[in-house]
mmCIF file of C-alpha atoms and ligand atoms in Angstrom:
data_model
loop_
_atom_site.group_PDB
_atom_site.id
_atom_site.type_symbol
_atom_site.label_atom_id
_atom_site.label_comp_id
_atom_site.label_asym_id
_atom_site.label_seq_id
_atom_site.Cartn_x
_atom_site.Cartn_y
_atom_site.Cartn_z
ATOM 1 C CA MET A 7 33.006 40.742 21.790
ATOM 2 C CA GLY A 8 34.875 37.630 23.020
ATOM 3 C CA LYS A 9 35.262 34.414 21.073
ATOM 4 C CA PRO A 10 31.912 34.754 19.241
ATOM 5 C CA GLY A 11 33.062 38.187 18.031
ATOM 6 C CA ARG A 12 36.345 36.756 16.776
ATOM 7 C CA ASP A 13 34.559 33.844 15.113
ATOM 8 C CA VAL A 14 32.006 36.112 13.376
ATOM 9 C CA THR A 15 34.823 38.354 12.161
ATOM 10 C CA LYS A 16 36.744 35.379 10.768
ATOM 11 C CA ALA A 17 33.578 34.042 9.106
ATOM 12 C CA LEU A 18 32.336 37.285 7.505
ATOM 13 C CA LEU A 19 35.150 39.789 7.111
ATOM 14 C CA PRO A 20 37.238 38.137 4.368
ATOM 15 C CA GLU A 21 34.226 38.041 2.016
ATOM 16 C CA LEU A 22 33.223 41.623 2.914
ATOM 17 C CA ILE A 23 36.769 42.770 2.104
ATOM 18 C CA THR A 24 36.536 41.065 -1.283
ATOM 19 C CA GLN A 25 33.140 42.692 -1.942
ATOM 20 C CA LEU A 26 33.750 46.213 -0.604
ATOM 21 C CA ARG A 27 37.512 46.491 -1.246
ATOM 22 C CA PRO A 28 38.368 48.849 1.652
ATOM 23 C CA ASP A 29 41.827 50.452 1.643
ATOM 24 C CA LEU A 30 42.010 50.168 5.432
ATOM 25 C CA THR A 31 40.100 48.024 7.940
ATOM 26 C CA ILE A 32 39.925 49.204 11.568
ATOM 27 C CA ALA A 33 38.350 47.417 14.544
ATOM 28 C CA GLN A 34 37.816 48.484 18.124
ATOM 29 C CA GLY A 35 39.558 45.726 20.073
ATOM 30 C CA GLU A 36 38.956 46.299 23.796
ATOM 31 C CA ASN A 37 36.509 43.371 24.238
ATOM 32 C CA VAL A 38 38.258 40.824 22.033
ATOM 33 C CA THR A 39 39.597 38.539 24.789
ATOM 34 C CA HIS A 40 36.690 37.304 26.925
ATOM 35 C CA GLY A 41 35.166 40.782 26.842
ATOM 36 C CA LYS A 42 38.094 42.492 28.571
ATOM 37 C CA GLY A 43 41.118 43.699 26.664
ATOM 38 C CA MET A 44 42.896 41.994 23.774
ATOM 39 C CA SER A 45 45.695 39.436 24.027
ATOM 40 C CA PRO A 46 48.485 39.638 21.426
ATOM 41 C CA ALA A 47 47.499 36.151 20.180
ATOM 42 C CA HIS A 48 43.905 37.258 19.564
ATOM 43 C CA MET A 49 45.138 40.402 17.850
ATOM 44 C CA ARG A 50 47.196 38.240 15.462
ATOM 45 C CA GLU A 51 44.143 36.010 14.908
ATOM 46 C CA LEU A 52 42.070 39.021 13.819
ATOM 47 C CA GLN A 53 44.876 40.416 11.677
ATOM 48 C CA GLY A 54 44.701 37.076 9.880
ATOM 49 C CA ALA A 55 41.001 37.743 9.183
ATOM 50 C CA GLY A 56 41.868 41.083 7.546
ATOM 51 C CA ILE A 57 41.811 43.713 10.309
ATOM 52 C CA GLN A 58 44.706 46.097 9.794
ATOM 53 C CA PHE A 59 44.407 48.399 12.813
ATOM 54 C CA PHE A 60 42.911 48.231 16.339
ATOM 55 C CA THR A 61 41.586 51.079 18.475
ATOM 56 C CA GLY A 62 40.808 50.777 22.213
ATOM 57 C CA GLY A 63 38.360 51.604 24.979
ATOM 58 C CA ASN A 64 38.001 51.481 28.740
ATOM 59 C CA HIS A 65 39.364 47.884 28.901
ATOM 60 C CA ALA A 66 42.246 48.508 26.458
ATOM 61 C CA ILE A 67 45.105 48.367 28.969
ATOM 62 C CA GLU A 68 43.733 45.746 31.381
ATOM 63 C CA ARG A 69 45.936 43.001 29.896
ATOM 64 C CA SER A 70 49.581 43.923 30.393
ATOM 65 C CA ALA A 71 50.700 41.645 27.539
ATOM 66 C CA ILE A 72 49.357 44.201 25.043
ATOM 67 C CA LYS A 73 51.462 47.068 26.457
ATOM 68 C CA PRO A 74 54.701 46.256 24.540
ATOM 69 C CA LEU A 75 52.625 46.305 21.329
ATOM 70 C CA LEU A 76 51.019 49.630 22.301
ATOM 71 C CA ALA A 77 54.520 51.010 22.884
ATOM 72 C CA ASP A 78 55.784 49.852 19.467
ATOM 73 C CA PRO A 79 54.946 52.410 16.747
ATOM 74 C CA ALA A 80 55.066 49.630 14.139
ATOM 75 C CA GLU A 81 52.308 47.597 15.825
ATOM 76 C CA PRO A 82 48.836 48.680 14.621
ATOM 77 C CA VAL A 83 47.132 48.951 17.999
ATOM 78 C CA ILE A 84 46.293 51.947 20.197
ATOM 79 C CA ALA A 85 44.586 52.700 23.532
ATOM 80 C CA PRO A 86 42.636 55.846 24.506
ATOM 81 C CA LEU A 87 44.917 58.878 24.249
ATOM 82 C CA ASN A 88 43.303 60.656 27.214
ATOM 83 C CA GLN A 89 43.178 57.678 29.605
ATOM 84 C CA HIS A 90 45.332 57.705 32.747
ATOM 85 C CA GLY A 91 48.092 55.110 32.344
ATOM 86 C CA VAL A 92 48.215 55.420 28.557
ATOM 87 C CA GLU A 93 51.429 57.009 27.235
ATOM 88 C CA ALA A 94 50.900 59.751 24.627
ATOM 89 C CA ALA A 95 52.468 57.578 21.903
ATOM 90 C CA TRP A 96 50.076 54.685 22.634
ATOM 91 C CA GLY A 97 46.955 56.735 21.880
ATOM 92 C CA VAL A 98 47.670 57.758 18.296
ATOM 93 C CA LYS A 99 49.540 56.068 15.461
ATOM 94 C CA ALA A 100 49.791 56.398 11.703
ATOM 95 C CA ILE A 101 49.439 53.641 9.152
ATOM 96 C CA GLU A 102 50.566 53.605 5.530
ATOM 97 C CA THR A 103 47.937 52.843 2.885
ATOM 98 C CA LYS A 104 48.289 52.779 -0.894
ATOM 99 C CA HIS A 105 46.841 56.320 -0.970
ATOM 100 C CA GLY A 106 49.052 57.786 1.774
ATOM 101 C CA ILE A 107 49.362 57.914 5.553
ATOM 102 C CA VAL A 108 46.260 57.723 7.775
ATOM 103 C CA GLN A 109 46.312 58.929 11.384
ATOM 104 C CA ILE A 110 44.133 57.007 13.851
ATOM 105 C CA VAL A 111 43.232 58.225 17.353
ATOM 106 C CA SER A 112 41.450 56.531 20.230
ATOM 107 C CA LEU A 113 39.645 58.640 22.875
ATOM 108 C CA LEU A 114 37.475 58.005 25.942
ATOM 109 C CA GLY A 115 34.425 60.077 26.791
ATOM 110 C CA THR A 116 34.082 61.679 30.194
ATOM 111 C CA ILE A 117 31.802 58.949 31.613
ATOM 112 C CA PHE A 118 34.876 56.970 32.731
ATOM 113 C CA PRO A 119 36.199 59.248 35.482
ATOM 114 C CA ASN A 120 37.887 56.862 37.923
ATOM 115 C CA MET A 121 39.854 54.395 35.875
ATOM 116 C CA ALA A 122 43.186 54.449 37.721
ATOM 117 C CA GLY A 123 43.260 58.244 37.640
ATOM 118 C CA PRO A 124 41.853 61.356 36.032
ATOM 119 C CA LEU A 125 40.935 61.462 32.362
ATOM 120 C CA GLN A 126 42.219 64.272 30.229
ATOM 121 C CA ASN A 127 39.386 66.250 28.638
ATOM 122 C CA PRO A 128 38.920 64.652 25.189
ATOM 123 C CA LEU A 129 38.373 67.949 23.363
ATOM 124 C CA GLN A 130 41.543 69.431 24.869
ATOM 125 C CA ALA A 131 43.419 66.200 24.117
ATOM 126 C CA MET A 132 42.392 66.505 20.443
ATOM 127 C CA ASP A 133 43.348 70.202 20.301
ATOM 128 C CA ALA A 134 46.834 69.342 21.570
ATOM 129 C CA LEU A 135 47.150 66.351 19.255
ATOM 130 C CA LEU A 136 46.136 68.267 16.124
ATOM 131 C CA ALA A 137 48.658 71.014 17.021
ATOM 132 C CA ARG A 138 51.533 68.554 17.543
ATOM 133 C CA THR A 139 50.814 66.327 14.510
ATOM 134 C CA PRO A 140 50.214 68.576 11.476
ATOM 135 C CA GLY A 141 50.646 65.703 9.041
ATOM 136 C CA PRO A 142 50.380 65.495 6.095
ATOM 137 C CA TYR A 143 47.767 62.723 6.369
ATOM 138 C CA VAL A 144 45.328 61.647 3.696
ATOM 139 C CA ALA A 145 42.787 60.992 6.455
ATOM 140 C CA ARG A 146 42.429 61.225 10.226
ATOM 141 C CA ILE A 147 40.087 58.776 11.956
ATOM 142 C CA VAL A 148 38.903 59.225 15.558
ATOM 143 C CA ASN A 149 37.265 56.433 17.565
ATOM 144 C CA PHE A 150 35.323 57.998 20.453
ATOM 145 C CA HIS A 151 34.528 55.423 23.142
ATOM 146 C CA ALA A 152 31.830 56.914 25.353
ATOM 147 C CA ASP A 153 28.466 56.527 27.040
ATOM 148 C CA TRP A 154 26.674 59.841 26.691
ATOM 149 C CA SER A 155 24.909 60.369 23.367
ATOM 150 C CA SER A 156 25.243 64.137 23.793
ATOM 151 C CA GLU A 157 29.029 64.115 24.059
ATOM 152 C CA LYS A 158 29.342 61.491 21.319
ATOM 153 C CA ARG A 159 27.368 63.782 19.003
ATOM 154 C CA VAL A 160 29.012 67.040 20.072
ATOM 155 C CA ILE A 161 32.619 65.867 19.640
ATOM 156 C CA GLY A 162 31.681 65.127 16.024
ATOM 157 C CA TYR A 163 30.757 68.777 15.553
ATOM 158 C CA TYR A 164 33.819 69.906 17.511
ATOM 159 C CA LEU A 165 36.098 67.985 15.142
ATOM 160 C CA ASP A 166 34.024 68.610 11.998
ATOM 161 C CA GLY A 167 36.391 69.682 9.225
ATOM 162 C CA LYS A 168 39.472 68.850 11.340
ATOM 163 C CA VAL A 169 39.329 65.052 10.953
ATOM 164 C CA SER A 170 37.824 62.698 8.374
ATOM 165 C CA ALA A 171 35.632 60.640 10.725
ATOM 166 C CA VAL A 172 34.500 60.470 14.352
ATOM 167 C CA ILE A 173 32.994 57.058 15.057
ATOM 168 C CA GLY A 174 31.479 56.319 18.478
ATOM 169 C CA ASP A 175 31.195 53.020 20.285
ATOM 170 C CA HIS A 176 31.022 51.344 23.757
ATOM 171 C CA TRP A 177 27.229 50.834 23.697
ATOM 172 C CA HIS A 178 27.484 47.659 21.599
ATOM 173 C CA VAL A 179 24.169 48.785 20.070
ATOM 174 C CA PRO A 180 24.303 50.411 16.636
ATOM 175 C CA THR A 181 22.612 53.761 16.127
ATOM 176 C CA ALA A 182 20.880 54.927 12.931
ATOM 177 C CA ASP A 183 22.452 58.389 12.650
ATOM 178 C CA ALA A 184 25.390 57.915 10.264
ATOM 179 C CA MET A 185 25.924 61.206 8.427
ATOM 180 C CA ILE A 186 28.418 63.601 6.926
ATOM 181 C CA LEU A 187 28.626 66.745 9.089
ATOM 182 C CA PRO A 188 28.594 70.213 7.424
ATOM 183 C CA ASN A 189 32.388 70.524 7.101
ATOM 184 C CA GLY A 190 33.024 67.014 5.780
ATOM 185 C CA THR A 191 33.512 64.757 8.807
ATOM 186 C CA ALA A 192 31.772 61.369 8.794
ATOM 187 C CA HIS A 193 29.973 60.753 12.085
ATOM 188 C CA LEU A 194 28.132 57.974 13.863
ATOM 189 C CA THR A 195 27.087 57.941 17.532
ATOM 190 C CA ASP A 196 27.602 54.183 17.910
ATOM 191 C CA VAL A 197 28.770 51.553 15.453
ATOM 192 C CA GLY A 198 27.533 48.573 17.520
ATOM 193 C CA MET A 199 29.326 45.285 18.161
ATOM 194 C CA VAL A 200 30.382 42.016 16.598
ATOM 195 C CA GLY A 201 29.294 38.860 18.452
ATOM 196 C CA THR A 202 26.220 37.062 19.720
ATOM 197 C CA LEU A 203 22.926 38.800 18.826
ATOM 198 C CA HIS A 204 20.778 37.658 21.773
ATOM 199 C CA SER A 205 22.862 39.000 24.642
ATOM 200 C CA SER A 206 23.258 41.991 26.910
ATOM 201 C CA LEU A 207 26.036 43.806 25.038
ATOM 202 C CA GLY A 208 27.639 40.407 24.407
ATOM 203 C CA VAL A 209 27.197 39.112 27.981
ATOM 204 C CA SER A 210 24.747 36.304 28.814
ATOM 205 C CA VAL A 211 21.277 37.814 29.416
ATOM 206 C CA ASP A 212 20.485 35.493 32.399
ATOM 207 C CA ILE A 213 23.505 36.736 34.334
ATOM 208 C CA ILE A 214 22.462 40.337 33.851
ATOM 209 C CA ILE A 215 18.817 39.650 34.801
ATOM 210 C CA ASP A 216 19.880 37.841 38.008
ATOM 211 C CA ARG A 217 22.090 40.766 38.926
ATOM 212 C CA TRP A 218 19.448 43.352 38.094
ATOM 213 C CA ARG A 219 16.400 41.665 39.672
ATOM 214 C CA ASP A 220 17.953 39.871 42.668
ATOM 215 C CA GLY A 221 21.310 41.573 43.144
ATOM 216 C CA VAL A 222 23.177 38.289 42.489
ATOM 217 C CA ALA A 223 26.775 39.264 41.814
ATOM 218 C CA ASN A 224 27.533 36.663 39.139
ATOM 219 C CA LYS A 225 30.627 37.148 37.053
ATOM 220 C CA ASN A 226 29.974 38.299 33.504
ATOM 221 C CA ASP A 227 30.108 35.479 31.003
ATOM 222 C CA ILE A 228 30.195 35.938 27.257
ATOM 223 C CA ALA A 229 26.999 34.803 25.544
ATOM 224 C CA ASP A 230 27.522 32.232 22.831
ATOM 225 C CA GLY A 231 25.547 30.670 20.031
ATOM 226 C CA GLY A 232 23.721 32.088 17.040
ATOM 227 C CA PRO A 233 22.280 34.159 15.628
ATOM 228 C CA TYR A 234 25.312 36.412 15.403
ATOM 229 C CA GLN A 235 25.654 40.099 14.538
ATOM 230 C CA PHE A 236 28.345 41.989 12.636
ATOM 231 C CA ASN A 237 28.214 45.795 12.742
ATOM 232 C CA ALA A 238 30.554 48.151 10.939
ATOM 233 C CA VAL A 239 30.648 51.261 8.751
ATOM 234 C CA LEU A 240 32.237 51.812 5.367
ATOM 235 C CA ILE A 241 33.577 55.349 4.966
ATOM 236 C CA THR A 242 34.664 56.884 1.659
ATOM 237 C CA ILE A 243 37.206 59.691 2.043
ATOM 238 C CA ASP A 244 38.493 62.163 -0.551
ATOM 239 C CA THR A 245 42.253 61.873 -0.113
ATOM 240 C CA LYS A 246 42.801 65.288 -1.721
ATOM 241 C CA ASN A 247 41.307 67.123 1.264
ATOM 242 C CA GLY A 248 40.691 64.440 3.912
ATOM 243 C CA GLN A 249 36.930 65.034 3.813
ATOM 244 C CA ALA A 250 34.459 62.187 3.974
ATOM 245 C CA ARG A 251 32.197 61.719 0.978
ATOM 246 C CA LYS A 252 30.065 58.853 2.240
ATOM 247 C CA ILE A 253 29.380 56.778 5.361
ATOM 248 C CA GLU A 254 27.381 53.576 5.024
ATOM 249 C CA PRO A 255 26.476 51.076 7.758
ATOM 250 C CA VAL A 256 27.549 47.479 7.062
ATOM 251 C CA GLN A 257 25.308 45.287 9.212
ATOM 252 C CA LYS A 258 24.846 41.526 9.004
ATOM 253 C CA ILE A 259 22.936 38.980 11.036
ATOM 254 C CA VAL A 260 23.744 35.308 10.412
ATOM 255 C CA GLU A 261 22.090 32.280 12.026
ATOM 256 C CA THR A 262 25.169 30.073 12.071
ATOM 257 C CA LEU A 263 28.863 30.357 11.312
HETATM 258 FE FE1 LIG B 14 33.781 49.920 26.539
#
């Protein structure tokens, strides 16, 4: 979330990568640049910290400078597959790892109905995607960006056994329900955010209180200062069958950077 999110990532991620040795590091990038979208320069900054792939959300296509990168299959960034204004090839890409090719998909939940046009139903979008991209992939990862806990949970069951992981976000608040579903898909309703801890989803609390109590229409401003939070999950996947073996939250709070 904004500059604090980038700074926390740069401060903590390199050491976490050394400790945990992930084969692939994915971040949801729709709030990277002042909370709205991600500029190419900020994407490069985070690649330098060790992030290898970026998924999107409801702000993913607000900055037009990112669109040429979304359109380039070699650039590791996607936007929600079922969002109006997102080309089919921008919503799913594959990335090579030392164990094989991983497919990564970004989807919006149905809470975002009026963003420049109608949303495609996310379940139908996944049905069509799985039919048109048989693989082979060693893993398929879905980032489900949504507001309703019910749909975030249910899409996990809908895709259970068809993909390796369905990880929810958009709340910026981590949930405590990480689990492996019956047919081998890792699931989490919400992974949380990276940025300032004492904030309203990364935005300054005072601005939100003024708006809520008195109806003052202040512009959102990114909260800054410590303590800071870093929320992620580490997923272990069996590359022989694409099933998840383990999902573990990786959560840090640090006072200063
Ligand atoms: Fe969002």
